[in-house]
XYZ file of C-alpha atoms in Angstrom:
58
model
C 35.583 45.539 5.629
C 32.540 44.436 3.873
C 29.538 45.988 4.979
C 26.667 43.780 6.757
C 23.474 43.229 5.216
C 20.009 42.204 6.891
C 18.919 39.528 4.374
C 15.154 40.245 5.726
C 14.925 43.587 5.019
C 15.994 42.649 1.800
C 13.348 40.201 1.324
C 10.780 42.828 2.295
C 11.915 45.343 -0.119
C 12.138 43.150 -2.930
C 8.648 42.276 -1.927
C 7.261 45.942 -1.834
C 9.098 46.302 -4.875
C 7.090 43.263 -6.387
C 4.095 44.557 -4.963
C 4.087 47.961 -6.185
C 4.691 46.727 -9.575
C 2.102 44.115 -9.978
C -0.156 47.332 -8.660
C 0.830 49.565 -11.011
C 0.334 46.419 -13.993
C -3.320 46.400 -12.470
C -4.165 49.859 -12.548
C -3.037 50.308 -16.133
C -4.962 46.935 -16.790
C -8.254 47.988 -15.206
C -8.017 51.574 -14.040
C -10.124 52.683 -16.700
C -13.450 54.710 -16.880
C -16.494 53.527 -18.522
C -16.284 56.361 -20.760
C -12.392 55.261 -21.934
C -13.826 51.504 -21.987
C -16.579 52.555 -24.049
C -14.434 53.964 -26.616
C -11.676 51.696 -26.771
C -14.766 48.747 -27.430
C -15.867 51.252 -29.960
C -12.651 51.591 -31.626
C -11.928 47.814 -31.628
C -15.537 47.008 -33.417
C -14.881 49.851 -35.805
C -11.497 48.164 -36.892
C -13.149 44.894 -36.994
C -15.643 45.996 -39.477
C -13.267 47.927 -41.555
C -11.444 44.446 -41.833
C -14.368 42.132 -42.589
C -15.368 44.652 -45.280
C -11.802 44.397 -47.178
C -11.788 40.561 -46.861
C -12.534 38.591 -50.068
C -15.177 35.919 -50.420
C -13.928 32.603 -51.877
């Protein structure tokens, strides 16, 4: 015999599931410190420059 399935707790795990994993998305999005923000802007502006200064003038 098959075994029987409750289709709503189903639909409530697979929505915790969801749940949990657009949390997790969100903390590695904007869990951050100021400190770790600070140095990842600092990081991007330093590439940035590094690229404007290799680019050639037409």
């Amino acid at each position: 015999m098959s075994k029987v399935t409750n289709l709503n707790q189903i639909r409530k795990q697979k929505a915790r599931a969801d749940k949990r994993a657009e949390a997790d998305a969100n903390a590695a999005k904007f869990g951050r410190t100021k400190a770790q923000k600070a140095l990842e802007q600092a990081e991007a502006d330093k590439a940035r420059r590094e690229l404007d200064r290799h680019r050639k003038d037409d």
